CSV table of C-alpha atoms in Angstrom, one decimal:
chain,number,residue,atom,x,y,z
F,1,MET,CA,-13.7,3.5,25.5
F,2,ILE,CA,-13.6,6.2,23.3
F,3,ALA,CA,-13.3,4.3,19.7
F,4,PRO,CA,-15.6,2.3,18.3
F,5,LEU,CA,-15.6,-1.5,19.3
F,6,ARG,CA,-17.1,-2.2,15.8
F,7,PRO,CA,-16.1,-2.8,12.2
F,8,VAL,CA,-16.3,0.0,10.4
F,9,ARG,CA,-17.3,0.7,6.7
F,10,LEU,CA,-15.3,3.2,4.5
F,11,PRO,CA,-16.2,4.8,1.5
F,12,ALA,CA,-13.8,5.8,-1.1
F,13,ASN,CA,-11.3,8.2,0.0
F,14,GLN,CA,-9.2,9.3,-3.5
F,15,PRO,CA,-7.0,12.5,-3.2
F,16,THR,CA,-6.0,14.0,-6.8
F,17,GLN,CA,-3.0,12.4,-7.7
F,18,PHE,CA,-0.3,13.3,-10.6
F,19,TYR,CA,-1.3,10.2,-13.1
F,20,ARG,CA,-4.2,8.9,-14.9
F,21,GLY,CA,-6.8,5.9,-13.7
F,22,GLY,CA,-9.4,5.2,-11.3
F,23,THR,CA,-11.6,3.4,-13.9
F,24,ALA,CA,-11.0,0.2,-12.3
F,25,ILE,CA,-11.8,0.8,-8.6
F,26,ALA,CA,-15.0,2.5,-9.7
F,27,ALA,CA,-15.7,-0.8,-11.0
F,28,PHE,CA,-14.5,-2.4,-8.1
F,29,ARG,CA,-16.2,-0.4,-5.5
F,30,SER,CA,-19.4,-0.5,-7.6
F,31,ALA,CA,-19.7,-4.4,-7.6
F,32,GLY,CA,-21.2,-5.3,-4.5
F,33,ALA,CA,-24.2,-3.4,-3.0
F,34,PRO,CA,-26.1,-0.9,-4.6
F,35,THR,CA,-25.9,1.2,-1.7
F,36,GLY,CA,-22.1,1.0,-1.5
F,37,SER,CA,-19.7,4.1,-2.5
F,38,THR,CA,-18.8,4.2,-6.8
F,39,GLY,CA,-15.2,5.6,-6.0
F,40,ARG,CA,-14.3,8.2,-8.3
F,41,ALA,CA,-13.9,7.6,-11.9
F,42,ASP,CA,-11.9,10.6,-13.2
F,43,ALA,CA,-8.7,10.5,-15.1
F,44,PHE,CA,-6.6,11.7,-11.6
F,45,GLY,CA,-8.5,9.5,-8.9
F,46,PRO,CA,-6.2,6.5,-9.2
F,47,GLU,CA,-5.6,6.2,-5.4
F,48,ASP,CA,-8.0,4.9,-2.9
F,49,TRP,CA,-6.5,5.3,0.7
F,50,VAL,CA,-8.2,3.1,3.0
F,51,ALA,CA,-8.6,3.6,6.7
F,52,SER,CA,-5.8,6.1,6.2
F,53,THR,CA,-4.2,8.3,9.1
F,54,THR,CA,-1.6,9.4,6.7
F,55,THR,CA,-1.2,12.9,4.4
F,56,LEU,CA,0.0,13.5,0.8
F,57,PHE,CA,3.3,14.7,1.5
F,58,GLY,CA,2.9,18.8,2.5
F,59,HIS,CA,-0.5,18.7,2.8
F,60,SER,CA,-2.2,18.7,6.5
F,61,THR,CA,-5.2,16.5,5.9
F,62,GLU,CA,-5.6,15.6,2.2
F,63,GLY,CA,-5.4,11.7,2.1
F,64,LEU,CA,-7.2,10.9,5.8
F,65,THR,CA,-9.9,8.7,6.2
F,66,ARG,CA,-12.6,10.6,7.7
F,67,LEU,CA,-15.1,8.3,9.6
F,68,PRO,CA,-18.8,7.8,9.3
F,69,ASP,CA,-18.9,10.0,12.5
F,70,GLY,CA,-17.5,13.0,11.1
F,71,ARG,CA,-14.1,12.4,13.1
F,72,TRP,CA,-10.5,11.8,11.4
F,73,LEU,CA,-9.6,8.2,11.8
F,74,ARG,CA,-6.2,9.6,12.6
F,75,ASP,CA,-8.0,11.6,15.8
F,76,ALA,CA,-9.9,8.5,16.5
F,77,VAL,CA,-7.2,6.4,16.7
F,78,GLN,CA,-5.0,8.9,19.0
F,79,ALA,CA,-7.5,9.6,21.3
F,80,ASP,CA,-7.8,6.1,22.0
F,81,PRO,CA,-4.7,3.9,20.8
F,82,ILE,CA,-5.4,1.2,22.9
F,83,GLY,CA,-8.5,0.5,21.6
F,84,TRP,CA,-8.0,0.8,18.0
F,85,LEU,CA,-4.4,-0.6,18.0
F,86,GLY,CA,-4.1,-3.0,21.5
F,87,ARG,CA,-1.5,-3.0,24.1
F,88,ARG,CA,1.4,-4.1,22.7
F,89,HIS,CA,0.9,-2.3,19.1
F,90,VAL,CA,1.2,1.0,21.2
F,91,ASP,CA,4.4,-0.1,23.0
F,92,ALA,CA,5.9,-0.9,19.7
F,93,TYR,CA,4.8,2.0,17.6
F,94,GLY,CA,2.8,4.8,19.5
F,95,THR,CA,-0.4,5.9,18.6
F,96,SER,CA,0.5,5.2,15.0
F,97,THR,CA,-1.3,2.1,12.7
F,98,ALA,CA,1.9,1.8,11.2
F,99,LEU,CA,0.4,0.6,7.9
F,100,LEU,CA,-1.1,2.6,4.7
F,101,VAL,CA,-3.2,0.7,2.8
F,102,LYS,CA,-4.4,1.8,-0.9
F,103,LEU,CA,-6.4,0.3,-4.1
F,104,LEU,CA,-4.3,1.3,-7.1
F,105,ASP,CA,-5.7,1.5,-10.3
F,106,ALA,CA,-2.8,2.5,-12.8
F,107,GLY,CA,-4.1,4.3,-16.0
F,108,GLN,CA,-1.0,4.7,-17.5
F,109,ARG,CA,2.6,3.2,-16.5
F,110,LEU,CA,3.9,5.5,-13.3
F,111,PRO,CA,7.4,6.6,-13.3
F,112,VAL,CA,10.2,4.9,-12.1
F,113,HIS,CA,10.7,6.1,-8.5
F,114,PHE,CA,12.0,4.6,-5.4
F,115,HIS,CA,11.4,5.1,-1.3
F,116,PRO,CA,13.4,5.6,1.6
F,117,ASP,CA,14.7,3.5,4.4
F,118,ASP,CA,14.2,4.2,7.9
F,119,ASP,CA,17.4,5.4,8.5
F,120,PHE,CA,17.6,8.1,5.8
F,121,ALA,CA,13.8,9.1,6.5
F,122,ARG,CA,14.6,9.5,10.0
F,123,ARG,CA,17.5,11.7,8.9
F,124,HIS,CA,16.0,13.6,5.8
F,125,PHE,CA,12.4,13.9,7.4
F,126,ASP,CA,12.1,13.8,10.9
F,127,SER,CA,10.1,10.7,10.6
F,128,HIS,CA,9.8,7.1,12.4
F,129,PHE,CA,9.0,5.4,9.2
F,130,GLY,CA,10.4,5.2,5.5
F,131,LYS,CA,8.4,3.8,3.1
F,132,THR,CA,8.7,0.0,2.1
F,133,GLU,CA,5.6,-1.5,0.1
F,134,ALA,CA,4.3,-4.5,-1.5
F,135,TRP,CA,1.5,-5.1,-4.3
F,136,ILE,CA,-1.4,-8.0,-4.4
F,137,VAL,CA,-2.4,-7.8,-8.1
F,138,VAL,CA,-6.4,-8.3,-8.3
F,139,GLY,CA,-6.7,-7.0,-11.4
F,140,THR,CA,-5.0,-6.6,-14.7
F,141,ARG,CA,-6.0,-5.0,-18.2
F,142,GLY,CA,-4.2,-5.4,-21.7
F,143,ALA,CA,-2.0,-7.7,-23.4
F,144,ASP,CA,1.0,-8.1,-21.2
F,145,PRO,CA,0.2,-6.4,-17.3
F,146,THR,CA,3.7,-5.4,-16.2
F,147,VAL,CA,5.0,-3.9,-13.1
F,148,TYR,CA,8.8,-3.0,-13.2
F,149,ALA,CA,11.4,-3.7,-10.3
F,150,GLY,CA,15.1,-3.5,-9.2
F,151,PHE,CA,17.6,-2.4,-12.0
F,152,ARG,CA,18.8,-5.6,-13.9
F,153,GLU,CA,22.5,-4.9,-13.8
F,154,THR,CA,24.4,-2.9,-11.3
F,155,LEU,CA,24.9,1.2,-12.1
F,156,ASP,CA,27.1,3.5,-11.2
F,157,ALA,CA,26.2,6.7,-9.7
F,158,ARG,CA,27.2,8.7,-12.4
F,159,THR,CA,25.2,7.1,-15.0
F,160,ILE,CA,22.4,7.7,-12.9
F,161,ARG,CA,22.4,11.6,-12.5
F,162,ASP,CA,22.9,11.9,-16.1
F,163,TRP,CA,19.4,9.9,-16.8
F,164,VAL,CA,18.2,12.3,-14.4
F,165,ALA,CA,19.4,15.0,-15.6
F,166,GLU,CA,18.8,14.5,-18.9
F,167,GLN,CA,15.4,12.5,-18.2
F,168,ASP,CA,15.9,10.0,-20.0
F,169,ALA,CA,12.9,8.0,-19.3
F,170,PRO,CA,13.6,5.2,-22.0
F,171,SER,CA,17.1,4.3,-20.7
F,172,MET,CA,15.8,4.3,-17.1
F,173,VAL,CA,12.7,1.9,-17.7
F,174,ASN,CA,14.9,-0.7,-20.2
F,175,ALA,CA,17.4,-0.6,-16.9
F,176,LEU,CA,14.5,-2.4,-15.0
F,177,ASN,CA,13.8,-5.7,-14.7
F,178,ALA,CA,10.0,-6.0,-16.3
F,179,ILE,CA,7.7,-8.6,-14.6
F,180,THR,CA,4.6,-10.0,-16.3
F,181,VAL,CA,2.0,-10.2,-13.6
F,182,GLU,CA,-1.4,-11.6,-13.0
F,183,PRO,CA,-4.1,-11.5,-9.9
F,184,GLY,CA,-3.0,-13.3,-7.3
F,185,ASP,CA,0.5,-12.6,-7.9
F,186,THR,CA,2.2,-10.2,-5.0
F,187,VAL,CA,5.3,-8.0,-5.1
F,188,TYR,CA,7.6,-7.2,-2.1
F,189,ILE,CA,9.3,-3.8,-2.8
F,190,PRO,CA,12.1,-2.6,-0.2
F,191,ALA,CA,12.7,0.9,0.5
F,192,GLY,CA,15.3,1.8,-2.1
F,193,LEU,CA,14.4,-0.3,-4.9
F,194,PRO,CA,13.8,1.7,-8.1
F,195,HIS,CA,10.1,0.5,-9.7
F,196,ALA,CA,7.3,1.4,-11.4
F,197,ILE,CA,3.5,0.0,-12.1
F,198,GLY,CA,2.7,-0.6,-15.5
F,199,GLU,CA,-0.6,0.8,-17.5
F,200,GLY,CA,-3.9,-1.5,-16.8
F,201,VAL,CA,-2.3,-3.1,-13.6
F,202,PHE,CA,-4.8,-2.9,-10.5
F,203,VAL,CA,-3.3,-3.6,-6.8
F,204,VAL,CA,-4.2,-3.2,-3.4
F,205,GLU,CA,-0.7,-1.6,-2.0
F,206,LEU,CA,0.6,-2.1,1.5
F,207,GLN,CA,3.3,0.3,3.2
F,208,GLN,CA,4.6,1.8,5.8
F,209,PRO,CA,2.4,5.2,6.2
F,210,THR,CA,4.3,8.2,4.8
F,211,ASP,CA,4.5,9.3,1.3
F,212,PHE,CA,7.7,9.9,0.7
F,213,SER,CA,8.3,9.1,-3.0
F,214,LEU,CA,11.6,10.3,-4.9
F,215,THR,CA,11.0,10.5,-8.6
F,216,LEU,CA,13.7,9.9,-11.3
F,217,GLU,CA,11.6,10.5,-14.3
F,218,TRP,CA,9.7,13.4,-13.1
F,219,ARG,CA,9.2,15.6,-16.3
F,220,ASP,CA,6.0,14.1,-17.9
F,221,PHE,CA,4.4,13.4,-14.3
F,222,LEU,CA,5.4,16.3,-11.7
F,223,GLY,CA,6.5,19.3,-13.5
F,224,SER,CA,9.5,19.9,-11.6
F,225,ALA,CA,12.7,18.5,-10.3
F,226,GLU,CA,12.1,19.9,-6.6
F,227,ARG,CA,8.8,17.3,-6.5
F,228,GLY,CA,11.4,14.8,-7.7
F,229,HIS,CA,13.7,15.1,-4.6
F,230,LEU,CA,11.1,16.5,-2.4
F,231,GLY,CA,13.1,19.3,-1.6
F,232,LEU,CA,16.4,17.4,-0.9
F,233,GLY,CA,18.2,17.8,-4.0
F,234,PHE,CA,18.8,14.5,-6.0
F,235,ASP,CA,22.5,14.4,-5.1
F,236,THR,CA,21.4,13.4,-1.3
F,237,ALA,CA,18.0,11.7,-2.5
F,238,LEU,CA,20.3,9.6,-4.9
F,239,GLN,CA,21.8,8.2,-1.6
F,240,ALA,CA,18.8,6.4,-0.9
F,241,LEU,CA,18.8,4.2,-4.0
F,242,ASP,CA,19.2,0.9,-4.3
F,243,ARG,CA,21.7,0.9,-7.7
F,244,SER,CA,22.6,-2.9,-7.4
F,245,GLY,CA,21.9,-5.7,-9.7
F,246,TRP,CA,18.9,-7.6,-9.2
F,247,ASP,CA,18.9,-11.4,-11.5
F,248,ALA,CA,16.3,-13.4,-11.7
F,249,GLU,CA,17.4,-15.4,-8.5
F,250,ARG,CA,17.6,-12.5,-6.0
F,251,LEU,CA,14.2,-11.1,-7.8
F,252,ALA,CA,12.5,-14.3,-7.1
F,253,GLY,CA,13.0,-13.5,-3.6
F,254,LEU,CA,10.4,-10.2,-3.9
F,255,ILE,CA,7.5,-12.4,-5.7
F,256,ARG,CA,5.1,-14.6,-4.9
F,257,ARG,CA,2.7,-16.3,-7.2
F,258,THR,CA,-0.9,-17.3,-5.4
F,259,ALA,CA,-3.4,-18.0,-7.4
F,260,GLY,CA,-3.6,-21.6,-7.2
F,261,VAL,CA,-3.6,-21.6,-3.3
F,262,THR,CA,-6.7,-22.8,-2.0
F,263,GLU,CA,-6.5,-22.9,1.6
F,264,SER,CA,-8.6,-21.0,3.8
F,265,ARG,CA,-5.9,-18.7,5.2
F,266,SER,CA,-3.5,-18.1,3.0
F,267,ASP,CA,-0.4,-15.8,3.9
F,268,LEU,CA,0.3,-13.7,0.6
F,269,LEU,CA,3.7,-12.4,1.0
F,270,VAL,CA,7.5,-13.0,1.2
F,271,PRO,CA,8.5,-13.4,4.8
F,272,ASP,CA,11.0,-10.5,4.5
F,273,SER,CA,7.7,-8.2,4.6
F,274,ARG,CA,6.6,-9.2,7.5
F,275,ARG,CA,8.8,-6.9,9.8
F,276,PHE,CA,6.7,-3.9,7.7
F,277,PHE,CA,3.5,-5.6,7.5
F,278,ARG,CA,1.1,-8.7,6.8
F,279,ALA,CA,-1.5,-9.6,4.4
F,280,ASP,CA,-3.6,-12.7,4.2
F,281,ARG,CA,-6.2,-14.1,2.0
F,282,LEU,CA,-9.6,-15.6,4.2
F,283,ARG,CA,-12.0,-18.0,2.3
F,284,PRO,CA,-14.1,-19.7,4.3
F,285,ALA,CA,-15.0,-23.2,3.7
F,286,THR,CA,-16.3,-23.1,6.8
F,287,PRO,CA,-16.7,-20.1,9.6
F,288,LEU,CA,-13.2,-19.1,9.9
F,289,ALA,CA,-12.2,-17.6,13.1
F,290,VAL,CA,-10.2,-14.5,13.0
F,291,ASP,CA,-8.0,-13.0,15.7
F,292,PRO,CA,-8.2,-9.7,17.1
F,293,SER,CA,-6.1,-6.9,15.7
F,294,PHE,CA,-6.1,-3.6,13.8
F,295,ALA,CA,-6.5,-4.3,9.9
F,296,VAL,CA,-7.9,-3.2,6.8
F,297,LEU,CA,-10.2,-5.7,5.4
F,298,ILE,CA,-10.6,-5.7,1.3
F,299,VAL,CA,-13.3,-7.7,0.1
F,300,SER,CA,-11.8,-8.7,-3.3
F,301,GLU,CA,-14.9,-11.2,-4.1
F,302,GLY,CA,-18.6,-12.5,-3.2
F,303,GLU,CA,-20.5,-12.1,-0.6
F,304,GLY,CA,-20.5,-12.9,3.3
F,305,ARG,CA,-20.8,-12.4,6.9
F,306,LEU,CA,-18.3,-11.0,9.6
F,307,ARG,CA,-19.7,-11.8,13.4
F,308,THR,CA,-18.5,-10.1,16.3
F,309,GLU,CA,-18.0,-12.1,19.8
F,310,ARG,CA,-20.8,-10.3,20.7
F,311,GLY,CA,-23.3,-11.5,18.2
F,312,GLU,CA,-23.2,-8.5,16.1
F,313,VAL,CA,-23.6,-9.6,11.9
F,314,TYR,CA,-22.4,-7.1,9.2
F,315,PRO,CA,-23.0,-8.0,5.8
F,316,LEU,CA,-19.7,-8.0,3.2
F,317,SER,CA,-19.5,-7.9,-0.5
F,318,THR,CA,-17.5,-7.1,-3.5
F,319,GLY,CA,-15.8,-3.9,-3.2
F,320,ASP,CA,-16.4,-3.2,0.1
F,321,THR,CA,-13.3,-1.6,2.2
F,322,TRP,CA,-13.5,-1.9,6.1
F,323,VAL,CA,-11.4,-0.9,9.1
F,324,VAL,CA,-11.2,-3.0,12.2
F,325,PRO,CA,-10.3,-1.9,15.2
F,326,TYR,CA,-8.8,-4.2,17.6
F,327,ALA,CA,-11.2,-3.7,20.5
F,328,ALA,CA,-13.9,-5.7,18.0
F,329,GLY,CA,-12.0,-8.8,19.4
F,330,GLU,CA,-12.2,-11.9,17.8
F,331,LEU,CA,-14.2,-12.2,14.5
F,332,GLU,CA,-15.8,-14.7,12.4
F,333,LEU,CA,-16.2,-14.7,9.0
F,334,ASP,CA,-18.2,-17.1,6.9
F,335,GLY,CA,-19.6,-17.1,3.4
F,336,ASP,CA,-19.1,-17.2,-0.6
F,337,ILE,CA,-16.1,-14.5,-0.2
F,338,THR,CA,-12.5,-13.5,-0.2
F,339,VAL,CA,-11.5,-11.3,1.7
F,340,LEU,CA,-7.9,-9.8,1.6
F,341,ARG,CA,-7.0,-8.7,5.7
F,342,CYS,CA,-4.1,-6.2,5.8
F,343,ARG,CA,-2.3,-5.4,8.9
F,344,PRO,CA,0.6,-3.9,10.7
F,345,PRO,CA,3.7,-5.4,11.6
F,346,ALA,CA,3.2,-7.9,14.8
F,347,ALA,CA,4.8,-5.9,18.0
F,348,ALA,CA,6.6,-8.5,19.8
F,349,ALA,CA,5.1,-10.2,23.4
């Protein structure tokens, strides 16, 4: 085996972004052991890309995770995909982890944007993956923490083209469903769905491993229309947009409210998301067995221990982020702790 057979604790990895944020990430990461990374709290460090084998759009290495031994995680996985990912995963997805996890702290409302699905990404970006995503809310600030998802009513293409041409941000935002959120809420965002995260919302985001964001509201964020449509032109980019109306019943199919769930192991996301990624919350009342899998662990609260089947013990505390290779085998989690386990989709037997 070339890849390590052990879980690896990761420092913060915050590539520069176009919007403000990062204070909640710094506070979260500094809440655990004093020796842990404190993250970056400047105005434009709002995303921490955890166990990332994905780069920012148009960059060669920006966004990649570097392991403590100096290698890019991407290179380590490609050198030993079976050890990191397991045979079934490699048979299904090759050497891709098929997952990107972020800590995202919105210091301001994000622009209205959407992402392509797999078919669109294959045709226009030569990528096996589009960018379906989901949010696990872990913290909020302010009186009315809000996220936005889906148009309230079906809109015609000309209306949206006019909003984009005029950069009519108020009309774009007002056309979306506004959803008040609290910690424990999760929201699934299928490819194509227009969305935004409001100021003061801190999430763990799971997504397909790309950086394809098509941005309707670009003027006050990106500085150029080309960065909004990623060089495709808006006539082409808007073909990937879901213009349909999402009423309350349809919208409810994207959301779960999990704050009151007390089970030691709870599935956090709606069933439709499972073909893209998986997320569960682990709260071990007694030592809890964790099956072998490539996984990203986010310690959201408390202190505990992670034991390998070889008897190695790793201390965990609030704000820690870990990447676990498949070859680490079955693990055991215990302590007064809450861990978010993020995984790629299950590969078929």
